[in-house]
Tab-separated table of C-alpha atoms and ligand atoms in Angstrom:
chain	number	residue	atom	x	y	z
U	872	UNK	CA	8.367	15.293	13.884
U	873	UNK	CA	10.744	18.183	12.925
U	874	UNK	CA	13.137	19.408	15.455
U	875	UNK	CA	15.428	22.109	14.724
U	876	UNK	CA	18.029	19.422	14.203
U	877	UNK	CA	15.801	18.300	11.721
U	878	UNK	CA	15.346	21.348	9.846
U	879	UNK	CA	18.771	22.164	10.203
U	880	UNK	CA	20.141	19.309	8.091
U	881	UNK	CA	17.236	19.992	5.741
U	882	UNK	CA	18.369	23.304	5.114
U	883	UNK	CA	21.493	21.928	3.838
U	884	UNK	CA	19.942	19.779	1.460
U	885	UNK	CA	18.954	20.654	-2.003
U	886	UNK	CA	15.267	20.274	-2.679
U	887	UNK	CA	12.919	18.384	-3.430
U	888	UNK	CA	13.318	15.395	-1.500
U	889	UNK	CA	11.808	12.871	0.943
U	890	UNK	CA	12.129	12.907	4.117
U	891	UNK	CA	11.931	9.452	6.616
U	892	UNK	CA	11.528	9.602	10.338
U	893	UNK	CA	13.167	6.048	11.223
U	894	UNK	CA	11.579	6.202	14.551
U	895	UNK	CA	7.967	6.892	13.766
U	896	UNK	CA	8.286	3.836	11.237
U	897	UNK	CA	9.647	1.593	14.454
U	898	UNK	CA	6.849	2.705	16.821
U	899	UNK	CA	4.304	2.000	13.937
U	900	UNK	CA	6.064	-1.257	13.144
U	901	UNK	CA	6.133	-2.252	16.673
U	902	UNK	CA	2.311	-1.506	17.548
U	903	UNK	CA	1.442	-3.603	14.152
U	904	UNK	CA	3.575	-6.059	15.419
U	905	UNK	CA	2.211	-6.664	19.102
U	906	UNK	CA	-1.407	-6.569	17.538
U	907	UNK	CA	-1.021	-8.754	15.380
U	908	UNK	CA	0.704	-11.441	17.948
U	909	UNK	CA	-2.553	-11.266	20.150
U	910	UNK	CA	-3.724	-13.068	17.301
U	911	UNK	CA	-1.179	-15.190	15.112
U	912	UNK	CA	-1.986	-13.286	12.171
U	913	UNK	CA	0.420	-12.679	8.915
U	914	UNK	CA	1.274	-9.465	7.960
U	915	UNK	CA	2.782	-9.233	4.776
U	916	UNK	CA	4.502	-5.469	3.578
U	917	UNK	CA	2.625	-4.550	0.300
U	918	UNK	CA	5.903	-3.444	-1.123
U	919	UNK	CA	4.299	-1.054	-4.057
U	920	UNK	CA	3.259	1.347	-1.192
U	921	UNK	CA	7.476	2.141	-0.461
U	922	UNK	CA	10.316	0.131	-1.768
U	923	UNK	CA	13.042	2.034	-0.672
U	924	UNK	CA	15.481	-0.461	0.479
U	925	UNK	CA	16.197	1.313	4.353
U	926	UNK	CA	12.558	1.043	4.995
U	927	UNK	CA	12.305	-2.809	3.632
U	928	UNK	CA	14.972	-3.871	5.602
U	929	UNK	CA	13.923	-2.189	9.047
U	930	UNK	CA	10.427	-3.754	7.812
U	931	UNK	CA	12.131	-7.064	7.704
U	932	UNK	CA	13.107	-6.857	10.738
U	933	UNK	CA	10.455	-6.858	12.646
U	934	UNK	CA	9.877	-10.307	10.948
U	935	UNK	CA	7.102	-9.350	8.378
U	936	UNK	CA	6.618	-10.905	5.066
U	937	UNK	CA	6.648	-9.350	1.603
U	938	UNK	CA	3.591	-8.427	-0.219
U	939	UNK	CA	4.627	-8.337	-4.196
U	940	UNK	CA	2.768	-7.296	-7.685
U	941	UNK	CA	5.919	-7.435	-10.156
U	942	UNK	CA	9.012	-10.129	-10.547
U	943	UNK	CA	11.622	-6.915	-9.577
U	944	UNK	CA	9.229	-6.389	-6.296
U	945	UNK	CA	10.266	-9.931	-5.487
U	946	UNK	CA	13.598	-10.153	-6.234
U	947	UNK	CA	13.733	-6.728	-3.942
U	948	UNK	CA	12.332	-8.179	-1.424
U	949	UNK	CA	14.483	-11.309	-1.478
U	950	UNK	CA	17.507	-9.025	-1.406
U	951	UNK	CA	16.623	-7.241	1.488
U	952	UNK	CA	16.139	-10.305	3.124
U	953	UNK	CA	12.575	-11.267	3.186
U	954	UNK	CA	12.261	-15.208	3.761
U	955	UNK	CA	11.104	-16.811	0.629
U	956	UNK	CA	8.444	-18.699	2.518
U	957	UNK	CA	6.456	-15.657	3.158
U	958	UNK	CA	6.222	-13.923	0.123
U	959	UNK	CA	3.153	-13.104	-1.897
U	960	UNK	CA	2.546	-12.375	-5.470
U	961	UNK	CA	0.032	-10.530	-6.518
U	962	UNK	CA	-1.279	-8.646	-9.765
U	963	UNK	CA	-4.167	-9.212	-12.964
U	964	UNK	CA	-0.876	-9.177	-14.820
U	965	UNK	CA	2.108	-11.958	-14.141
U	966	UNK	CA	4.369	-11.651	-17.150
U	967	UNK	CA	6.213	-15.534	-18.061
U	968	UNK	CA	9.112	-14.156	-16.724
U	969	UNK	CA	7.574	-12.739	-13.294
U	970	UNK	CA	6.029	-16.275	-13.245
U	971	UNK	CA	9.323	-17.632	-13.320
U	972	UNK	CA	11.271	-15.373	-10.787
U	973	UNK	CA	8.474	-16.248	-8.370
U	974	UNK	CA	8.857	-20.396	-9.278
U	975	UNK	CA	12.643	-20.070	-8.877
U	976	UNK	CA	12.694	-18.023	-5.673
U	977	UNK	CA	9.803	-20.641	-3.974
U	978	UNK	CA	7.636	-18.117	-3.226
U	979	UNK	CA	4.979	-18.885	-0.447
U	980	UNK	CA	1.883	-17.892	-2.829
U	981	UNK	CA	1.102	-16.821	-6.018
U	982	UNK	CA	-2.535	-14.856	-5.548
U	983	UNK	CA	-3.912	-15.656	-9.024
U	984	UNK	CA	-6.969	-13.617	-10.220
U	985	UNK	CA	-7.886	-15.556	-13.827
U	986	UNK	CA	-8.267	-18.986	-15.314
U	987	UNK	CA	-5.598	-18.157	-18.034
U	988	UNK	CA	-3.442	-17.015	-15.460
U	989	UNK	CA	-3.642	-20.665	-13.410
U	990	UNK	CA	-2.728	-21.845	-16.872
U	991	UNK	CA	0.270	-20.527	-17.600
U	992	UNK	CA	1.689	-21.011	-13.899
U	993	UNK	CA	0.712	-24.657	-13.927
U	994	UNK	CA	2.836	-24.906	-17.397
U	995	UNK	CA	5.887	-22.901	-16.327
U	996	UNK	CA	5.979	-25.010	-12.874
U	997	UNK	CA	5.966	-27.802	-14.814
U	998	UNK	CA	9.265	-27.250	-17.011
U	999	UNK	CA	10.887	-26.373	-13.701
U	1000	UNK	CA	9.475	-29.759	-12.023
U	1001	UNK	CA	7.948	-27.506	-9.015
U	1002	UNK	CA	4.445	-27.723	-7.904
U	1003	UNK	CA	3.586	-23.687	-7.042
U	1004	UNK	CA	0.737	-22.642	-4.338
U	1005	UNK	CA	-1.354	-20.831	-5.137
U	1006	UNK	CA	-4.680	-18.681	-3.796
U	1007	UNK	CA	-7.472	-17.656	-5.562
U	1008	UNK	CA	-7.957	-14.077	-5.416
U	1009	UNK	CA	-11.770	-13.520	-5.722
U	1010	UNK	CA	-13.852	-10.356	-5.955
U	1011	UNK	CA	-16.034	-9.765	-3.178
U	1012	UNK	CA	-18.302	-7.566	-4.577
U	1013	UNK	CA	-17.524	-5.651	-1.377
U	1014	UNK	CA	-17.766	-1.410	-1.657
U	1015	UNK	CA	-14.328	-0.266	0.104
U	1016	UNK	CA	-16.246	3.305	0.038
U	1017	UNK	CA	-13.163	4.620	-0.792
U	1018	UNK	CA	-11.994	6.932	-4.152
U	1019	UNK	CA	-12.901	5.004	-7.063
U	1020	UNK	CA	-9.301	4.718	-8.621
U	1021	UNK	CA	-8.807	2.832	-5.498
U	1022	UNK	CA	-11.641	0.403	-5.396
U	1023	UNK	CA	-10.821	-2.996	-6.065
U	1024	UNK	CA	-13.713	-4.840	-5.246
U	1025	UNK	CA	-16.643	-4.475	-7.106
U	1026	UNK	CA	-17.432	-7.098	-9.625
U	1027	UNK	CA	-16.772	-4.024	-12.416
U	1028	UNK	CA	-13.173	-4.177	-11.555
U	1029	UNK	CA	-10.345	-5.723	-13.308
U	1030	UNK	CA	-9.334	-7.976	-10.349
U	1031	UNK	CA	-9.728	-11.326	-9.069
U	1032	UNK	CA	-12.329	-14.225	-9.737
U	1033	UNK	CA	-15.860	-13.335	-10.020
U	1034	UNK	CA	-18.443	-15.627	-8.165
U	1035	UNK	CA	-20.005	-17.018	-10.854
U	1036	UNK	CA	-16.866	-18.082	-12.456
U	1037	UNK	CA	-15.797	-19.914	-9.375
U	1038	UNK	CA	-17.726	-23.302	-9.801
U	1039	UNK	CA	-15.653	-23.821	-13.439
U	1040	UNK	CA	-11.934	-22.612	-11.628
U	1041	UNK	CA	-12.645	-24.782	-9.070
U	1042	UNK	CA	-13.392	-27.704	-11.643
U	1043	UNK	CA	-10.429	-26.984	-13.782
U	1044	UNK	CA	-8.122	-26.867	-11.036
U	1045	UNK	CA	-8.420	-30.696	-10.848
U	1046	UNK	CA	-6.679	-31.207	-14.242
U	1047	UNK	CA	-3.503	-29.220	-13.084
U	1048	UNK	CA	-0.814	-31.190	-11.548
U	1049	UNK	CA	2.065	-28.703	-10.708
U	1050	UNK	CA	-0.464	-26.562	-8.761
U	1051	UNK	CA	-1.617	-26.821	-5.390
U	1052	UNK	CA	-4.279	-24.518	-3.935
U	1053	UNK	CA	-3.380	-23.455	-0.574
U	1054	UNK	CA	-5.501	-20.058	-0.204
U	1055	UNK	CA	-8.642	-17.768	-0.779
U	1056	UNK	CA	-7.093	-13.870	-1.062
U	1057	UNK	CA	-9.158	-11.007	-1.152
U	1058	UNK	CA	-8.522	-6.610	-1.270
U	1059	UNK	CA	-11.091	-4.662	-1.484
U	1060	UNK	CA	-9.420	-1.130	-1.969
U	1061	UNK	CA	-7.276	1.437	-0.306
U	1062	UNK	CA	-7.578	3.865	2.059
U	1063	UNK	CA	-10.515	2.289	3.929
U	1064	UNK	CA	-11.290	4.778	7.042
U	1065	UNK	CA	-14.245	3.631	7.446
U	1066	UNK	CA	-13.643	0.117	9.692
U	1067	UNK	CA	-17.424	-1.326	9.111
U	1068	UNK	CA	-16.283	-1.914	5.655
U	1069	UNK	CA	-13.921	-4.602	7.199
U	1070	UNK	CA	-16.803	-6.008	8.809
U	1071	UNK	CA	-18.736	-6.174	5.457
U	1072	UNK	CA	-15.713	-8.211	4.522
U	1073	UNK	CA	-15.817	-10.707	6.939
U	1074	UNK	CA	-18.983	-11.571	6.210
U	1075	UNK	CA	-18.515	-12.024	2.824
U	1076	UNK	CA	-15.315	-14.336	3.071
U	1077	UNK	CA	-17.589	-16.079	5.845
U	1078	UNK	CA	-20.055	-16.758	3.099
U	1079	UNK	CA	-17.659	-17.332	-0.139
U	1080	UNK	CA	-15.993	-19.803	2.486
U	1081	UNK	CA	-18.985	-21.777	3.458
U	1082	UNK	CA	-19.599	-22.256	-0.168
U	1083	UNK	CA	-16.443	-24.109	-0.966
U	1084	UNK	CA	-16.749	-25.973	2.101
U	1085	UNK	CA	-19.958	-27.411	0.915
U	1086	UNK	CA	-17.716	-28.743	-1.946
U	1087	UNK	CA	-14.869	-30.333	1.153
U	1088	UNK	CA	-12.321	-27.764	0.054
U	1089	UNK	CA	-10.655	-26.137	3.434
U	1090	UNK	CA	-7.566	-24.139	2.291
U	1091	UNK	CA	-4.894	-23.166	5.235
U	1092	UNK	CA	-4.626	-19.812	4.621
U	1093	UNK	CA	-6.951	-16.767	4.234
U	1094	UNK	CA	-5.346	-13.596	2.660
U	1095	UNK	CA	-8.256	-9.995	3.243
U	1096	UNK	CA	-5.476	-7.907	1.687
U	1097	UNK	CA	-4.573	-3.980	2.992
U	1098	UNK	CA	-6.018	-1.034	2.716
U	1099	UNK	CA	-6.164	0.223	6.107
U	1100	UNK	CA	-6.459	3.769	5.644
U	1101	UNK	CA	-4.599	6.494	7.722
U	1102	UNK	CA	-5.400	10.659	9.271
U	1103	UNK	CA	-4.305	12.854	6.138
U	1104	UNK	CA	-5.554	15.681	7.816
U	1105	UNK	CA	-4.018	15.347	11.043
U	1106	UNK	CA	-1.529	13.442	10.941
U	1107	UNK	CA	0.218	14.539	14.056
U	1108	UNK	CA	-3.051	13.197	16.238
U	1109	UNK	CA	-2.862	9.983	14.525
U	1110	UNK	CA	0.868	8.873	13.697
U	1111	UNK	CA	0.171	5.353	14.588
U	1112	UNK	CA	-3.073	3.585	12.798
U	1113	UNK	CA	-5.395	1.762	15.370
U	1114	UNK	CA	-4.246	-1.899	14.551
U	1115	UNK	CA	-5.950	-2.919	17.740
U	1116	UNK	CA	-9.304	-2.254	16.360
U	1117	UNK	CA	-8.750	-3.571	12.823
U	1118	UNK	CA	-7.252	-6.715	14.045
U	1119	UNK	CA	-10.153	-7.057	16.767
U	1120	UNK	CA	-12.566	-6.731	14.194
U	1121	UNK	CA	-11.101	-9.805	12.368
U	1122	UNK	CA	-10.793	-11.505	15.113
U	1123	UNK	CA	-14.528	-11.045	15.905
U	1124	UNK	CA	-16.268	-11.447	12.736
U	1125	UNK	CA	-13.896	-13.736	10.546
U	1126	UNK	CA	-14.910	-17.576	10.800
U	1127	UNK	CA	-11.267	-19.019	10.367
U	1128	UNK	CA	-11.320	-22.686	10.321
U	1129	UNK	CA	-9.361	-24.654	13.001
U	1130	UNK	CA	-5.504	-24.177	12.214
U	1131	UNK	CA	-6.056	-22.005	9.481
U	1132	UNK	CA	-4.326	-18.834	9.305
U	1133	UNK	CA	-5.176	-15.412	8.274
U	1134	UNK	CA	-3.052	-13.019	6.252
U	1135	UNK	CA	-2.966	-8.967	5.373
U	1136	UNK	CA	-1.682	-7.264	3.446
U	1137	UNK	CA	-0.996	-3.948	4.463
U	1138	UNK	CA	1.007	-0.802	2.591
U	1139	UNK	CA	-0.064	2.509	3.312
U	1140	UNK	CA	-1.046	1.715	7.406
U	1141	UNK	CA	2.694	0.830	7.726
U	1142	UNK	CA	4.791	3.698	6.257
U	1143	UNK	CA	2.300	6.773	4.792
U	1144	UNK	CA	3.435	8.416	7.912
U	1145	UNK	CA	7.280	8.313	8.735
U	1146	UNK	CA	7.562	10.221	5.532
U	1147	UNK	CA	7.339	13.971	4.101
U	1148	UNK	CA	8.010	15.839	0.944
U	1149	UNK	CA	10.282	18.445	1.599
U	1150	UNK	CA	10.064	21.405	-0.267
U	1151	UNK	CA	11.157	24.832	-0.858
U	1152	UNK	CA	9.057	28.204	-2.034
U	1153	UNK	CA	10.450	28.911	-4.791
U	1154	UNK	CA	8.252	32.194	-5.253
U	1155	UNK	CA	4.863	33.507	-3.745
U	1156	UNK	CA	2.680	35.128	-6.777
U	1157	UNK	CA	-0.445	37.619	-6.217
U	1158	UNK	CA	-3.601	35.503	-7.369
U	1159	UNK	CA	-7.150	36.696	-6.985
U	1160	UNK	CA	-8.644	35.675	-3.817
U	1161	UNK	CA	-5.697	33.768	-2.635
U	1162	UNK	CA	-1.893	33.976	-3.363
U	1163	UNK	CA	0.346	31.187	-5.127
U	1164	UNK	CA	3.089	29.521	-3.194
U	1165	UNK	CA	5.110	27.959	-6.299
U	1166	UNK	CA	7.311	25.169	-4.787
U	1167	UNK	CA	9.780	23.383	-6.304
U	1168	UNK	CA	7.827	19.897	-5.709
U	1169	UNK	CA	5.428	18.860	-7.925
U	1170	UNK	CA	2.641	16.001	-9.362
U	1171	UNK	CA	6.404	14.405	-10.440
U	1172	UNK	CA	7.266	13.755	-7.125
U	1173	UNK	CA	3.915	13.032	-5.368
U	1174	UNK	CA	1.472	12.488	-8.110
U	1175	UNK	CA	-1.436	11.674	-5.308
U	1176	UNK	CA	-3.130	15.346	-5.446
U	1177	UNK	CA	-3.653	15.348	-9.239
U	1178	UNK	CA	-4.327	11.722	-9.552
U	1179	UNK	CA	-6.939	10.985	-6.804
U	1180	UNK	CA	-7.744	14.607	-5.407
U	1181	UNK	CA	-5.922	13.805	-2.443
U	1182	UNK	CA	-4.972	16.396	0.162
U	1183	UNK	CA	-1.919	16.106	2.415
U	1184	UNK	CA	-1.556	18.537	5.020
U	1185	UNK	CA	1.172	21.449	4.465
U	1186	UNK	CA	3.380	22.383	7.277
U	1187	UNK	CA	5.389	25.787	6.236
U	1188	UNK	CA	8.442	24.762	8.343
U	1189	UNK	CA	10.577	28.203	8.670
U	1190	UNK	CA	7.968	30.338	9.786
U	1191	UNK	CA	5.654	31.199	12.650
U	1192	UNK	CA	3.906	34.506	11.516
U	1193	UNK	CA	0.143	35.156	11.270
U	1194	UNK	CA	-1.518	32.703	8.504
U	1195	UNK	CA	-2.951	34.094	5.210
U	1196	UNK	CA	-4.311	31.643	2.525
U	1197	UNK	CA	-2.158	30.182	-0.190
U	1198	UNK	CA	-2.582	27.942	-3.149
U	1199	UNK	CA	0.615	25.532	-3.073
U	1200	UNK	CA	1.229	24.296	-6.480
U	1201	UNK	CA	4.006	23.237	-8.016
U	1202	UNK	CA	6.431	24.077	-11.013
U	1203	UNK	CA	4.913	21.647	-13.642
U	1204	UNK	CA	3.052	22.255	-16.766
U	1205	UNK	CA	-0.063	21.145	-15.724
U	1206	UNK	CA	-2.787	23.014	-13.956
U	1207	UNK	CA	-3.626	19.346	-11.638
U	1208	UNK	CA	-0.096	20.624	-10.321
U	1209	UNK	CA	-1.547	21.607	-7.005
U	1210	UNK	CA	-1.281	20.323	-3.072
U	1211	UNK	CA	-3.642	22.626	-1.838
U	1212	UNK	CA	-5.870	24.952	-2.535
U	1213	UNK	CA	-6.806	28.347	-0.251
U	1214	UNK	CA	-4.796	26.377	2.811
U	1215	UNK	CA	-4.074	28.550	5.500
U	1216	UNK	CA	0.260	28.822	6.223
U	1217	UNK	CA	2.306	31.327	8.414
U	1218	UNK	CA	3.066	34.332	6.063
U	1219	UNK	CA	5.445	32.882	3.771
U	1220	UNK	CA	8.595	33.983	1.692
U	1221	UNK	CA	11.106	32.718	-0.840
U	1222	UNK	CA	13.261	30.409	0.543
U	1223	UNK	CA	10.957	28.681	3.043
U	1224	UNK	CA	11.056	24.683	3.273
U	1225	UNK	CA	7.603	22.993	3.694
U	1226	UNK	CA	6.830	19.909	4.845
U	1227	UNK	CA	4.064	17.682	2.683
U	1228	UNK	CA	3.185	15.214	5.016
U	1229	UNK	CA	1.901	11.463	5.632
U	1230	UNK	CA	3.728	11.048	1.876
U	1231	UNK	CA	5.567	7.721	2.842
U	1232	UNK	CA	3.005	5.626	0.748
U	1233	UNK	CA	2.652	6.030	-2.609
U	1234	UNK	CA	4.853	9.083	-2.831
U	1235	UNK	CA	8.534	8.180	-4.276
U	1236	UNK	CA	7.360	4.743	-5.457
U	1237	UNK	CA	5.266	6.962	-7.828
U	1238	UNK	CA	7.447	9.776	-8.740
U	1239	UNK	CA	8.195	10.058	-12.397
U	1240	UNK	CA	10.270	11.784	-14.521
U	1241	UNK	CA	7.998	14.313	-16.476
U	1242	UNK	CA	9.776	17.359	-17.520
U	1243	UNK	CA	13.037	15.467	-17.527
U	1244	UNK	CA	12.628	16.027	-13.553
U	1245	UNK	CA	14.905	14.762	-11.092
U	1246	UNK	CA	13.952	13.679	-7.431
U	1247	UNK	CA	16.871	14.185	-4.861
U	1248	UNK	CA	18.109	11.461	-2.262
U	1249	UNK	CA	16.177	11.166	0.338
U	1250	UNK	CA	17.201	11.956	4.158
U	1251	UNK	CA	16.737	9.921	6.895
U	1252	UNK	CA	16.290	11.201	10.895
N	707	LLP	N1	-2.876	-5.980	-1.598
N	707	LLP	C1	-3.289	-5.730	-2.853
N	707	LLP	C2	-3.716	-6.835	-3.701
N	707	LLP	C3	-3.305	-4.396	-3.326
N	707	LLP	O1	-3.725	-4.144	-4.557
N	707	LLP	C4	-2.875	-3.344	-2.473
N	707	LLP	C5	-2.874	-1.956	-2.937
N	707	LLP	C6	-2.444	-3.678	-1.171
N	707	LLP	C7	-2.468	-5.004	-0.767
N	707	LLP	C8	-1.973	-2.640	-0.196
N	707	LLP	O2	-2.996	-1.770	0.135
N	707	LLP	P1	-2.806	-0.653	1.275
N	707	LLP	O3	-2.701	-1.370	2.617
N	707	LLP	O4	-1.586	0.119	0.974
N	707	LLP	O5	-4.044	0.160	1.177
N	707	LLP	N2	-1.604	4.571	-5.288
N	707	LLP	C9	-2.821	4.602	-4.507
N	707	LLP	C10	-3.053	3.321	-3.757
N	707	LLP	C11	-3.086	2.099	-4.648
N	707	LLP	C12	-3.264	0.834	-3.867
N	707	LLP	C13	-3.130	-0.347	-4.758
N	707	LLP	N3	-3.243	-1.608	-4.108
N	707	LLP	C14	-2.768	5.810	-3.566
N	707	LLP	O6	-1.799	6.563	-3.620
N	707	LLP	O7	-3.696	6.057	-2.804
């Protein structure tokens, strides 16, 4: 991943920042891509994982569609040249206005997750003259057996259609005439590394699908949503995820209907790891049983650690000495300011970079600017 070209140019680059490898996206894009041809599936980009536009457009390019949960995620996508006819909407949220960039752009689906919500579409496509598709996102009661921050699919969760609401959707949907239901969607969480979950899926949809074709409703498209996880630990073994055997299990236990198609969803699987946080020791403290490394990254630029407890492995990138143990935290007021704790790194002084890997998803999308913090442009290779 880092040659000394690599760490050359980094040197001359003031930190923090992030750091894409343009060629480990390609090789990831182009293994989703031939996996999912065995099988005509849909891939759409979930945009919220990365939206920086290099990434979308190389994205595009492979011919993907656009996953989207806000009106500026759509307009994004439209800009960098995502056809119109295959992108989603999603969120428990549309704002009138979101509505209405999705209406006016012709969206291929709006993945609706409430009654209200069906509403308001149906209203807004009306003034406009437009009839909008849309899916019904319903809750599985599936367990992703994933962190619970990231677990969308248990009926205690804020998203989609609960089963025992379905029978009355389903009924109103016959009074709405700028609406036309093309789609079931479903996402059960993030970070899924466990593939049986997927499997659980299936037979869920298989079920929740049987039931509404008991009532003659056969929609053309089925939507399971992302959250293919991907190797935090070691991320070097496992650069590209193993598309073959998610799609294969789709393939085996999904009962699609003749000529309908199935859709996904995926963020993290595409881009969590072309990129790194790059960051400099800033200076290495004395601490009880371990020492600090203070870096000059923190939760403002990848926020994953002290939100969800996540670990991303360290990589002290300017030295090659014996290892002691370190605590790497970071320079912000907060003690949940940590990457790691008692991780084992080269000897290391002030002034060495380090590399926080597998941070292409959900890393600068969720940077913020606490402590009137600034990120840095990020560097491509
Ligand atoms: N579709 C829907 C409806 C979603 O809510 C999500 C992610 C995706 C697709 C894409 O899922 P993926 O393939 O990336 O797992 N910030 C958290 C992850 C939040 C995921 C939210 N929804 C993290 O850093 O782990």
């Amino acid at each position: 991943m880092f040659t000394p070209e690599i760490i050359a140019q980094f040197k001359n680059t003031p930190t923090p920042f992030y750091h894409y490898n343009l060629k480990v996206l390609e090789q990831t894009l182009a293994a989703l891509k031939s996996e999912a041809d065995r099988f005509n599936y849909h891939v759409h980009y979930a945009l919220k994982a990365n939206s920086n536009s290099i990434i979308l457009k190389t994205i595009r390019q492979f011919g993907f569609g656009a996953d989207c949960v806000s009106g500026n995620e759509i307009l994004k996508a439209v800009e960098c040249g995502y056809e119109n006819s295959k992108i989603a909407f999603a969120g428990v949220g549309k704002s009138d206005y979101e509505i209405n960039i999705g209406l006016d752009n012709d969206i291929f689906c709006f993945n609706c997750e409430s009654l209200p919500e069906i509403e308001v579409i149906n209203e807004l496509a009306e003034k406009k003259n437009k009839i909008a598709q849309i899916a019904l996102r319903i809750n599985p009661n599936v367990n992703a057996k994933t962190h619970h921050y990231i677990t969308t699919g248990l009926e205690e969760n804020k998203f989609g259609i609960n089963m025992w609401e379905l029978e009355s959707v389903v009924e109103a949907l016959k009074g709405f005439n700028n609406i036309k239901l093309v789609g079931l969607h479903f996402h059960i969480g993030s970070q899924i590394t466990d593939l049986s979950v997927f499997k659980g899926l299936c037979i869920r949809v298989n079920e929740i699908q049987d039931w509404f074709i008991s009532r003659n409703i056969i929609v053309e498209h089925i939507n399971v949503g992302g959250g293919l996880g991907v190797d935090y630990e070691n991320p070097n073994s496992n650069l590209i995820p193993d598309f073959k055997s998610y799609f294969g299990l789709f393939n085996q236990f999904l009962n699609l209907q003749p000529n309908q198609q199935l859709h996904f969803e995926l963020g993290r699987a595409i881009v969590a790891q072309c990129g790194n946080l790059i960051s400099k020791v800033l200076y290495i403290k004395k601490g009880v049983n371990t020492n600090f490394a203070i870096v000059d990254a923190g939760m403002t630029e990848l926020l994953r650690p002290a939100l969800y407890q996540a670990t991303h492995k360290i990589e002290n990138l300017s030295s090659t000495a014996p290892t002691q143990k370190y605590d790497v935290v970071g320079p912000v007021c907060e003690s949940s300011d940590c990457f790691g704790k008692a991780i084992d790194l080269p000897e290391t002084k002030r002034g060495d970079l380090f590399a926080i890997r597998t941070a292409g998803a959900y890393g600068e999308v969720m940077a913020n600017g606490y402590n009137l913090r600034v990120l840095n442009k990020e560097v491509f290779s």
